[in-house]
CSV table of C-alpha atoms and ligand atoms in Angstrom, one decimal:
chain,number,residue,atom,x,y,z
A,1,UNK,CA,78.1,102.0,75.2
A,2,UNK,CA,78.9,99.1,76.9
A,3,UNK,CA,76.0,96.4,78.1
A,4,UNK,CA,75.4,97.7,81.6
A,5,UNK,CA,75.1,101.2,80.6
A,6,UNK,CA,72.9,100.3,77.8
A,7,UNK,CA,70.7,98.0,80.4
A,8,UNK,CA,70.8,101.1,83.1
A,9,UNK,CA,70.0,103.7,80.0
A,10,UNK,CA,67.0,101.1,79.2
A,11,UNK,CA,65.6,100.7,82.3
A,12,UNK,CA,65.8,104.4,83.2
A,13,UNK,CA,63.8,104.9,80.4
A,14,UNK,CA,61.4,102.2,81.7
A,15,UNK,CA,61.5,103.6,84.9
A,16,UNK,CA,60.5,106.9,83.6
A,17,UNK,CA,57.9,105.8,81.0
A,18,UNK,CA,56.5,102.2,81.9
A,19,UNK,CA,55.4,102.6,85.7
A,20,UNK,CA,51.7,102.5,86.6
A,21,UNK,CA,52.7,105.7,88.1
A,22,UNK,CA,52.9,109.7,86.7
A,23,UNK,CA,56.4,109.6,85.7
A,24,UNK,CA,57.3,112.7,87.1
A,25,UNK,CA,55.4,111.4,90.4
A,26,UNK,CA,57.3,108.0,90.6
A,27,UNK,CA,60.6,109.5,90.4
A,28,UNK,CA,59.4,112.3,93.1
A,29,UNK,CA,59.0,109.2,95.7
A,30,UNK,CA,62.2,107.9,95.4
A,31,UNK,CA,64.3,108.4,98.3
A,32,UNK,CA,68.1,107.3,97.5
A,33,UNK,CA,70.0,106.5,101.0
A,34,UNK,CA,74.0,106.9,100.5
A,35,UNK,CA,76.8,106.2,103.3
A,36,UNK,CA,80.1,106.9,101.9
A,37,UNK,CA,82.9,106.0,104.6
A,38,UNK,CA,85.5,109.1,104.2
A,39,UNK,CA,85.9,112.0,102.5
A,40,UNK,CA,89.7,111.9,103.5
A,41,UNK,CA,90.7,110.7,99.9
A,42,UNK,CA,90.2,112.9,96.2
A,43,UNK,CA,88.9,109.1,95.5
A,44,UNK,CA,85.9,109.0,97.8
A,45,UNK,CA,85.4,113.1,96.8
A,46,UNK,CA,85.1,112.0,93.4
A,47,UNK,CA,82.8,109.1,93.8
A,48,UNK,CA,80.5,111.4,95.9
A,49,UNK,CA,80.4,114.4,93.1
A,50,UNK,CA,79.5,111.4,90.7
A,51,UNK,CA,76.6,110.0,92.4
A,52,UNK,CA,75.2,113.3,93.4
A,53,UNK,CA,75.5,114.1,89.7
A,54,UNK,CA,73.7,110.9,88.9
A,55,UNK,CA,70.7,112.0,91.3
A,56,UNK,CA,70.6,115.6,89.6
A,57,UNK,CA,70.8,114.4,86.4
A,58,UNK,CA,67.4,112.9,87.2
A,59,UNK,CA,65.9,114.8,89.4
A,60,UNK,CA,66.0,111.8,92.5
A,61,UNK,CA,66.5,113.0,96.3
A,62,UNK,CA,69.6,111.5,97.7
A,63,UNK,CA,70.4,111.4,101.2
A,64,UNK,CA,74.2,111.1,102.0
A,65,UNK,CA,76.1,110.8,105.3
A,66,UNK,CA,79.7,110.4,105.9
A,67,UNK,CA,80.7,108.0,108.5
A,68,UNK,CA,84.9,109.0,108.6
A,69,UNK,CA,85.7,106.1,109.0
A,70,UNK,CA,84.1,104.7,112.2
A,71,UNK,CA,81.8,101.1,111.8
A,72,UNK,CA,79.5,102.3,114.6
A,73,UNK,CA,78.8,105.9,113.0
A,74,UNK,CA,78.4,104.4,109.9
A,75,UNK,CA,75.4,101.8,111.5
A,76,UNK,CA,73.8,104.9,113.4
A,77,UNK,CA,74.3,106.8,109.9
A,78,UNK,CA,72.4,104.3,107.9
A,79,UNK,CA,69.9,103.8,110.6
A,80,UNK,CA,69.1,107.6,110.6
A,81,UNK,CA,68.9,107.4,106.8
A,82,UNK,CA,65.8,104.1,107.1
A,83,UNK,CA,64.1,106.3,109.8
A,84,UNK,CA,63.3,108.2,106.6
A,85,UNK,CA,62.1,106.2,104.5
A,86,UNK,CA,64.8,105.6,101.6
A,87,UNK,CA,63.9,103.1,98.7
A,88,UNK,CA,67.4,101.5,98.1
A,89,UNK,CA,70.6,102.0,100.2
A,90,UNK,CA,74.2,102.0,98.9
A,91,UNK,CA,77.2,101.9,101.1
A,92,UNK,CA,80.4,102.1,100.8
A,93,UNK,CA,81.3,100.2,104.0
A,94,UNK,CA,84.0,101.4,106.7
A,95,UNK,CA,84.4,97.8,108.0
A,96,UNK,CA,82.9,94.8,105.8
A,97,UNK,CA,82.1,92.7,108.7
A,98,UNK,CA,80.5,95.3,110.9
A,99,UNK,CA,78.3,96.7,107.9
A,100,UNK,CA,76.5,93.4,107.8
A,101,UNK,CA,74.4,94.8,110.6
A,102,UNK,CA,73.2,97.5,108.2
A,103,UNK,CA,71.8,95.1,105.8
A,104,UNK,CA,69.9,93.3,108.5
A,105,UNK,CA,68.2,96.3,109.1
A,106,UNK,CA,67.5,97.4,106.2
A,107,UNK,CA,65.9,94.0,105.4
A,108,UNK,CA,63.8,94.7,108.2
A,109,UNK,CA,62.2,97.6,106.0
A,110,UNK,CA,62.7,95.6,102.8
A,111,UNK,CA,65.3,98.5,101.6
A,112,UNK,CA,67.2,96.7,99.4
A,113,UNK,CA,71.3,97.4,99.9
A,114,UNK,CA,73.7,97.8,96.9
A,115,UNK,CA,77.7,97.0,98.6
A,116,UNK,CA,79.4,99.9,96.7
A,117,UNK,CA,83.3,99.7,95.4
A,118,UNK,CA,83.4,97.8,99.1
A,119,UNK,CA,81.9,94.4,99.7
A,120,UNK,CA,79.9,94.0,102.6
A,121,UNK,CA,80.9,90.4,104.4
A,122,UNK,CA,78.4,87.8,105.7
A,123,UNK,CA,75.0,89.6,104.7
A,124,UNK,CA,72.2,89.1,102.4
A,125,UNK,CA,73.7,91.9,100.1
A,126,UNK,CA,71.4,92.7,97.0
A,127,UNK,CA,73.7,93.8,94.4
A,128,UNK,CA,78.0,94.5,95.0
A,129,UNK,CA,79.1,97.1,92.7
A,130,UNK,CA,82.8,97.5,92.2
A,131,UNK,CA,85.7,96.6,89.7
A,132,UNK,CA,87.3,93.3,89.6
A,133,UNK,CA,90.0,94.0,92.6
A,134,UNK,CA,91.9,90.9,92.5
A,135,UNK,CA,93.0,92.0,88.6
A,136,UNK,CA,93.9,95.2,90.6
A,137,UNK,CA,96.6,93.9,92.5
A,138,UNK,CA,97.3,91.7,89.8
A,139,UNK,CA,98.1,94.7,87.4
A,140,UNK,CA,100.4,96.2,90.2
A,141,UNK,CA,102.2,92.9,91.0
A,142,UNK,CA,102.8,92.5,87.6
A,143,UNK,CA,103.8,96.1,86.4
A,144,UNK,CA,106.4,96.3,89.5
A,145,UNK,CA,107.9,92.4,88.7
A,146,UNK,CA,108.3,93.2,85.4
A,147,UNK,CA,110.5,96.6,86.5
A,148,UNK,CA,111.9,94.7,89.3
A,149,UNK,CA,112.6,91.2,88.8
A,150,UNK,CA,115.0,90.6,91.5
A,151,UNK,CA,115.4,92.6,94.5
A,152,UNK,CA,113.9,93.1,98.1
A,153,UNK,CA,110.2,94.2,98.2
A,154,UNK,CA,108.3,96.1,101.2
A,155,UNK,CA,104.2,95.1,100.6
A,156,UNK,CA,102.0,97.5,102.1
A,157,UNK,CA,98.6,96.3,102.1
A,158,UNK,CA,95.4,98.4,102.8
A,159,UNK,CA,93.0,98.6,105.8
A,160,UNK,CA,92.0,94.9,107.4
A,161,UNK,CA,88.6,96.2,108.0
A,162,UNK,CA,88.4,96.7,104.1
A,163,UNK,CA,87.1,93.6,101.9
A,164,UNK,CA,89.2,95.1,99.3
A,165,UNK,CA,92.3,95.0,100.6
A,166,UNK,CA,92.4,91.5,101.0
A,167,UNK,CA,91.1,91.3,97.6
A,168,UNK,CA,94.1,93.5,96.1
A,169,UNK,CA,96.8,91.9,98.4
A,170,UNK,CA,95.9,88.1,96.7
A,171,UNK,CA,95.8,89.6,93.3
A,172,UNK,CA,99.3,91.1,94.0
A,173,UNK,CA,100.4,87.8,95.4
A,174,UNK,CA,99.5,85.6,92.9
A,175,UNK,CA,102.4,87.3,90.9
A,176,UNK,CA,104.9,87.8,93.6
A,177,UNK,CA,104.6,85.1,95.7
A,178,UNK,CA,105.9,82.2,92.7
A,179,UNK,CA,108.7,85.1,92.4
A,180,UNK,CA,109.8,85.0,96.1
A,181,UNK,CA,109.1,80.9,96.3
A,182,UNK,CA,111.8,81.4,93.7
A,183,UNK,CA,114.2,83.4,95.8
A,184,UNK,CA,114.4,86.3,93.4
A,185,UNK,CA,112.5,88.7,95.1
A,186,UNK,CA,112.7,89.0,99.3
A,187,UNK,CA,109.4,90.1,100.9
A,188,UNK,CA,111.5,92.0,103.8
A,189,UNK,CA,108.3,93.5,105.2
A,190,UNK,CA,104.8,92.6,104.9
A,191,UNK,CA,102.3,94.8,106.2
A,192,UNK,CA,99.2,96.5,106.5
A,193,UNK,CA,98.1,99.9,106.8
A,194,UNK,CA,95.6,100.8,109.1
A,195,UNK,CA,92.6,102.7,107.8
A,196,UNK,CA,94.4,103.1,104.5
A,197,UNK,CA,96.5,106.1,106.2
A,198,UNK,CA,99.5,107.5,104.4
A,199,UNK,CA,100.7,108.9,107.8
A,200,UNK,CA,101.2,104.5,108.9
A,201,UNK,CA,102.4,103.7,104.9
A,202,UNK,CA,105.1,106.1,105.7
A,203,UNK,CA,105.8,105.2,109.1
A,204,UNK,CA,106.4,101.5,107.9
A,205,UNK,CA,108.4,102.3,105.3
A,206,UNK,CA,110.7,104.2,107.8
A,207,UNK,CA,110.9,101.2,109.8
A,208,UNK,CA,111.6,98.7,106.4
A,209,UNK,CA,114.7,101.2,105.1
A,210,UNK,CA,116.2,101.7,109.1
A,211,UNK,CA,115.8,97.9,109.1
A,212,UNK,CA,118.0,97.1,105.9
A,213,UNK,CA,119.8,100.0,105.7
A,214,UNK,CA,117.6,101.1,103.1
A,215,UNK,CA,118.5,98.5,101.1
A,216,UNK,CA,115.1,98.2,99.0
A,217,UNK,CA,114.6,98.3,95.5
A,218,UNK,CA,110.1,97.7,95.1
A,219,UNK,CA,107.5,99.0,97.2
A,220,UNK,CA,104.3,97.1,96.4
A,221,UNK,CA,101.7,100.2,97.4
A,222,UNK,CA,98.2,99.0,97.4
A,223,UNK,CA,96.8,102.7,96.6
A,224,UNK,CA,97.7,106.7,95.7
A,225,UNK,CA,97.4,107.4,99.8
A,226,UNK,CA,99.7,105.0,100.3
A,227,UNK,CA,101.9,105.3,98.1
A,228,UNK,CA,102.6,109.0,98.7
A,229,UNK,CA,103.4,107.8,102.3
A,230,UNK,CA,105.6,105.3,101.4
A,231,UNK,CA,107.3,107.8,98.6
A,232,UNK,CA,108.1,110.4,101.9
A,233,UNK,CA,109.7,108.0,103.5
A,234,UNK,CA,111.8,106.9,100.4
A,235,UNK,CA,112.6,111.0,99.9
A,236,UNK,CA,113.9,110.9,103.4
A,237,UNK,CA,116.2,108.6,102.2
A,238,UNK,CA,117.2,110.1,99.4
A,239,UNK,CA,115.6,107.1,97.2
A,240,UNK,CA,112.5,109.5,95.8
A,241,UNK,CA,112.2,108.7,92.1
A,242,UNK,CA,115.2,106.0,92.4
A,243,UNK,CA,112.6,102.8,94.4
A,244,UNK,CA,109.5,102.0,91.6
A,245,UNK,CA,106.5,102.0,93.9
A,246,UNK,CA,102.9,101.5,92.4
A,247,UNK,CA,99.5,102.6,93.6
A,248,UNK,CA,95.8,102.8,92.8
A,249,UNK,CA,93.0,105.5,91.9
A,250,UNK,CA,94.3,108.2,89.7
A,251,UNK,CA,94.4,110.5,92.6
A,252,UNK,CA,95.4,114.0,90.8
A,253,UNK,CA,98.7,113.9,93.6
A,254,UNK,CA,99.8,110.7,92.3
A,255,UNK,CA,99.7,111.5,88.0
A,256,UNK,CA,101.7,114.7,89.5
A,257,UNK,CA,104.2,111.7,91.2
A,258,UNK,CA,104.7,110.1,88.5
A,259,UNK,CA,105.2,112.8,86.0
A,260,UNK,CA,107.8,114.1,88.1
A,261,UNK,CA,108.9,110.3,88.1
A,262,UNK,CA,108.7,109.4,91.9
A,263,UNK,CA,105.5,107.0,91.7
A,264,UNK,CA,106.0,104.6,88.9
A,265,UNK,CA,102.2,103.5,88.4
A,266,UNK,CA,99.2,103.9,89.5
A,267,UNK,CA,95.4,101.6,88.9
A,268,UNK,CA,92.9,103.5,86.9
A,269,UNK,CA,89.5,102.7,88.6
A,270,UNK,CA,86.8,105.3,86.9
A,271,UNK,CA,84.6,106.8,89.2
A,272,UNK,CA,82.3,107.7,86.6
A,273,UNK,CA,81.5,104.4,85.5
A,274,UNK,CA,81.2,103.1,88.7
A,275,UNK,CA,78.6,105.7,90.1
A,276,UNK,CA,76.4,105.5,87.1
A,277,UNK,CA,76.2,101.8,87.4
A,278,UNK,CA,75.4,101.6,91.0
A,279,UNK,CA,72.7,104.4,90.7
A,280,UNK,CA,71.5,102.6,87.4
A,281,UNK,CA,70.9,99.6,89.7
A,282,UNK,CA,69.6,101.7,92.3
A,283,UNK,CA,66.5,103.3,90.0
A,284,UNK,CA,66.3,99.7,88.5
A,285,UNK,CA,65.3,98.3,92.2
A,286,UNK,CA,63.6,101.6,92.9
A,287,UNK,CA,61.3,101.0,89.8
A,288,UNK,CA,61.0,97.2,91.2
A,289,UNK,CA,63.5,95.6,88.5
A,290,UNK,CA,66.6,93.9,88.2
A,291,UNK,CA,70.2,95.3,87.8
A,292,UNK,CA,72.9,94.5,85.1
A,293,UNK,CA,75.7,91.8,86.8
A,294,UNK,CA,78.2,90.3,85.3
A,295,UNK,CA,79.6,87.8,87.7
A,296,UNK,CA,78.7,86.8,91.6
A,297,UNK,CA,81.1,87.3,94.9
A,298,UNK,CA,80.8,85.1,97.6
A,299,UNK,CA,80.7,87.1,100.9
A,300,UNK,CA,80.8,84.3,103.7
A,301,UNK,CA,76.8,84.1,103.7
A,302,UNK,CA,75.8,84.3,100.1
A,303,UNK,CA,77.0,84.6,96.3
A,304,UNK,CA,76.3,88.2,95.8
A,305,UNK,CA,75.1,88.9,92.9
A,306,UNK,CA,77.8,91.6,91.1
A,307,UNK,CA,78.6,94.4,88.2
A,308,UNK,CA,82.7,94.3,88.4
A,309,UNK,CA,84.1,97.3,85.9
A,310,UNK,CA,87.4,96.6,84.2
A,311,UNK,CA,90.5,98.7,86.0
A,312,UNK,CA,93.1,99.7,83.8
A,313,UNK,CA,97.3,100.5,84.8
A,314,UNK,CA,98.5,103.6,84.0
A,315,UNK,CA,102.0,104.9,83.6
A,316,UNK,CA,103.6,108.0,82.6
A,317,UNK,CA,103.4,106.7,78.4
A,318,UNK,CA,99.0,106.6,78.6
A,319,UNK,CA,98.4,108.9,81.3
A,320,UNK,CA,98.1,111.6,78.9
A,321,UNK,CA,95.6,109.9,76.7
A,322,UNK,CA,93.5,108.0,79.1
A,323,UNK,CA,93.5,110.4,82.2
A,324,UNK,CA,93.9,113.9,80.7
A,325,UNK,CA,92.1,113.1,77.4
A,326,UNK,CA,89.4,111.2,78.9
A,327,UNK,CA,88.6,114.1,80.9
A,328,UNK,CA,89.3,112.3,84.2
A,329,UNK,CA,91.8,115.1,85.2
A,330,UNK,CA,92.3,118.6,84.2
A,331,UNK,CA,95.8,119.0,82.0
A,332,UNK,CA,97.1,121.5,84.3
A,333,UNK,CA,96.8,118.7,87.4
A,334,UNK,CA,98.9,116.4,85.8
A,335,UNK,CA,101.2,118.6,84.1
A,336,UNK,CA,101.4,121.3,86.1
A,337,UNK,CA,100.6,124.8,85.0
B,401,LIG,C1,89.4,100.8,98.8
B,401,LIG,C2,89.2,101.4,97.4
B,401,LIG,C3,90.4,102.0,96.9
B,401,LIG,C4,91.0,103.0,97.9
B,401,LIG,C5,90.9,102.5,99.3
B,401,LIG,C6,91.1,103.6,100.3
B,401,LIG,O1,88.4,100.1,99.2
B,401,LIG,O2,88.7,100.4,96.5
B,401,LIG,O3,90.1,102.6,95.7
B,401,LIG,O4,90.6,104.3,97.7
B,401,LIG,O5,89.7,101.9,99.6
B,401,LIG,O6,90.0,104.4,100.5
């Protein structure tokens, strides 16, 4: 067990032994308020299954809305979920500067607001729960250098509404960018893709191969969705399997990809761990305690106090043993059959 789940395990147990209150009564009156910005990827499907198996597991009402990625349905959303009186918030936020509203009303009510995988920007954020994204695109710049150490490179980068993003693009950069300075690799585009859409990844990437006569050896993909947009437009080329690209969240589409040797890599960021520590924290602050961090982010108005989990690359040489034996995805999903 590692320290934060040993702290969350701990102050469960607190929560359900140490109140003034009936246990079975205190947990009863906690209200859990969820916004969860899409449903579009298997990553956001798997996140949701998680937390709701976190409330289940203990018997705690949770109230989730989806906002599909739209900042002003995600505000109404979160409004509609104080209006009935939730104990702690978590959101996922559609656009990290927009969210900030959310936070200032659920201060209002003295809900406190746990940023979740996605921090919220210039707000008094109680606790950001997430992995530690800059070593994300630090893994991919580094496993895609290390294939490609010369050559000209197409950078996608996620949504600009998403904290994240940013966050993955200057991990990715601090290894590529000493690389191009360098003249060995040539950044011929440098984009990114709106709302995190494979549908724009691959539309860019059939404007970067038109534009050097497909004449590109890397494609720095900052996730799965991505990626499999991207890899289209590489098929249309006939350079499927032939142009490493990388990617992020051990979406059961990409460990197919790279199996069948078309996606190189891809960021392992588990779910799992991820929901158990943010509803940990939530029943910690439900119960009127603290939660586990290991670090602070600043977010423009504040260092936010944070719990950042440890992602991990995987190729086709671990997938087996961290993805399939871990029990992240089912054999047959990776492997076919
Ligand atoms: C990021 C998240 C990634 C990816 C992306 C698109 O914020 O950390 O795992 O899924 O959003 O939803």
């Amino acid at each position: 067990m590692r320290n934060y789940q040993i702290f969350i395990f701990v102050s469960s147990l607190l929560l359900l032994c140490g109140c003034d209150l009936e246990p079975q009564k205190s947990l009863k009156k906690i209200k859990i308020g969820l916004s969860i910005p899409t449903q579009r990827e298997e990553r956001w499907v798997r996140d949701l299954e998680q937390l709701r198996k976190e409330a289940a597991a203990l018997g705690v009402e949770m109230l989730v809305q989806i906002s599909d990625n739209d900042a002003a349905r995600q505000l109404a959303q979160c409004e509609n979920l104080l209006a009935q009186n939730i104990t702690v918030l978590i959101v996922a936020p559609h656009d990290a500067a927009a969210a900030s509203a959310i936070v200032e009303k659920a201060a209002l009510q003295g809900v406190k607001v746990i940023s979740y995988d996605r921090l919220i920007l210039n707000a008094d954020v109680d606790l950001y729960v997430s992995f530690d994204n800059v070593k994300v695109g630090e893994i991919q710049g580094r496993y895609i250098t290390r294939m490609v150490p010369k050559g000209n490179y197409v950078v996608l980068s996620g949504a600009p509404t998403d904290n994240n993003a940013a966050l993955f693009r200057q991990g990715a950069m601090n290894i590529l960018q000493p690389l191009a300075d360098r003249g060995d690799i040539r950044i011929v585009m440098d984009q990114p893709v709106k709302d995190w859409q494979p549908i724009e990844a691959m539309k860019l990437m059939e404007n970067a191969l038109t534009a050097n006569n497909g004449n590109i050896q890397a494609v720095l993909a900052p996730n799965d969705g991505t990626a499999g947009g991207a890899i289209q437009a590489l098929a249309l080329y006939k350079l499927a399997g032939r142009v490493p690209v990388t990617g992020q969240d051990a979406e059961a589409a990409a460990a197919k990809r790279i199996m069948d040797g078309t996606q190189t890599m891809t960021v392992f960021k588990d779910t799992r761990q991820l929901a158990a520590a943010a509803f940990g924290a939530a029943m910690s602050f439900a119960a009127g305690g603290r939660a586990p961090v290991n670090t602070t982010v600043p977010n423009g108005k504040k260092d936010v106090p944070s719990l950042l989990l440890e992602p991990v690359a995987i190729d086709r040489n671990n997938i087996g043993k961290i993805l399939v034996q871990g029990g992240y995805l089912p054999r047959e999903e990776v492997y076919g059959r």
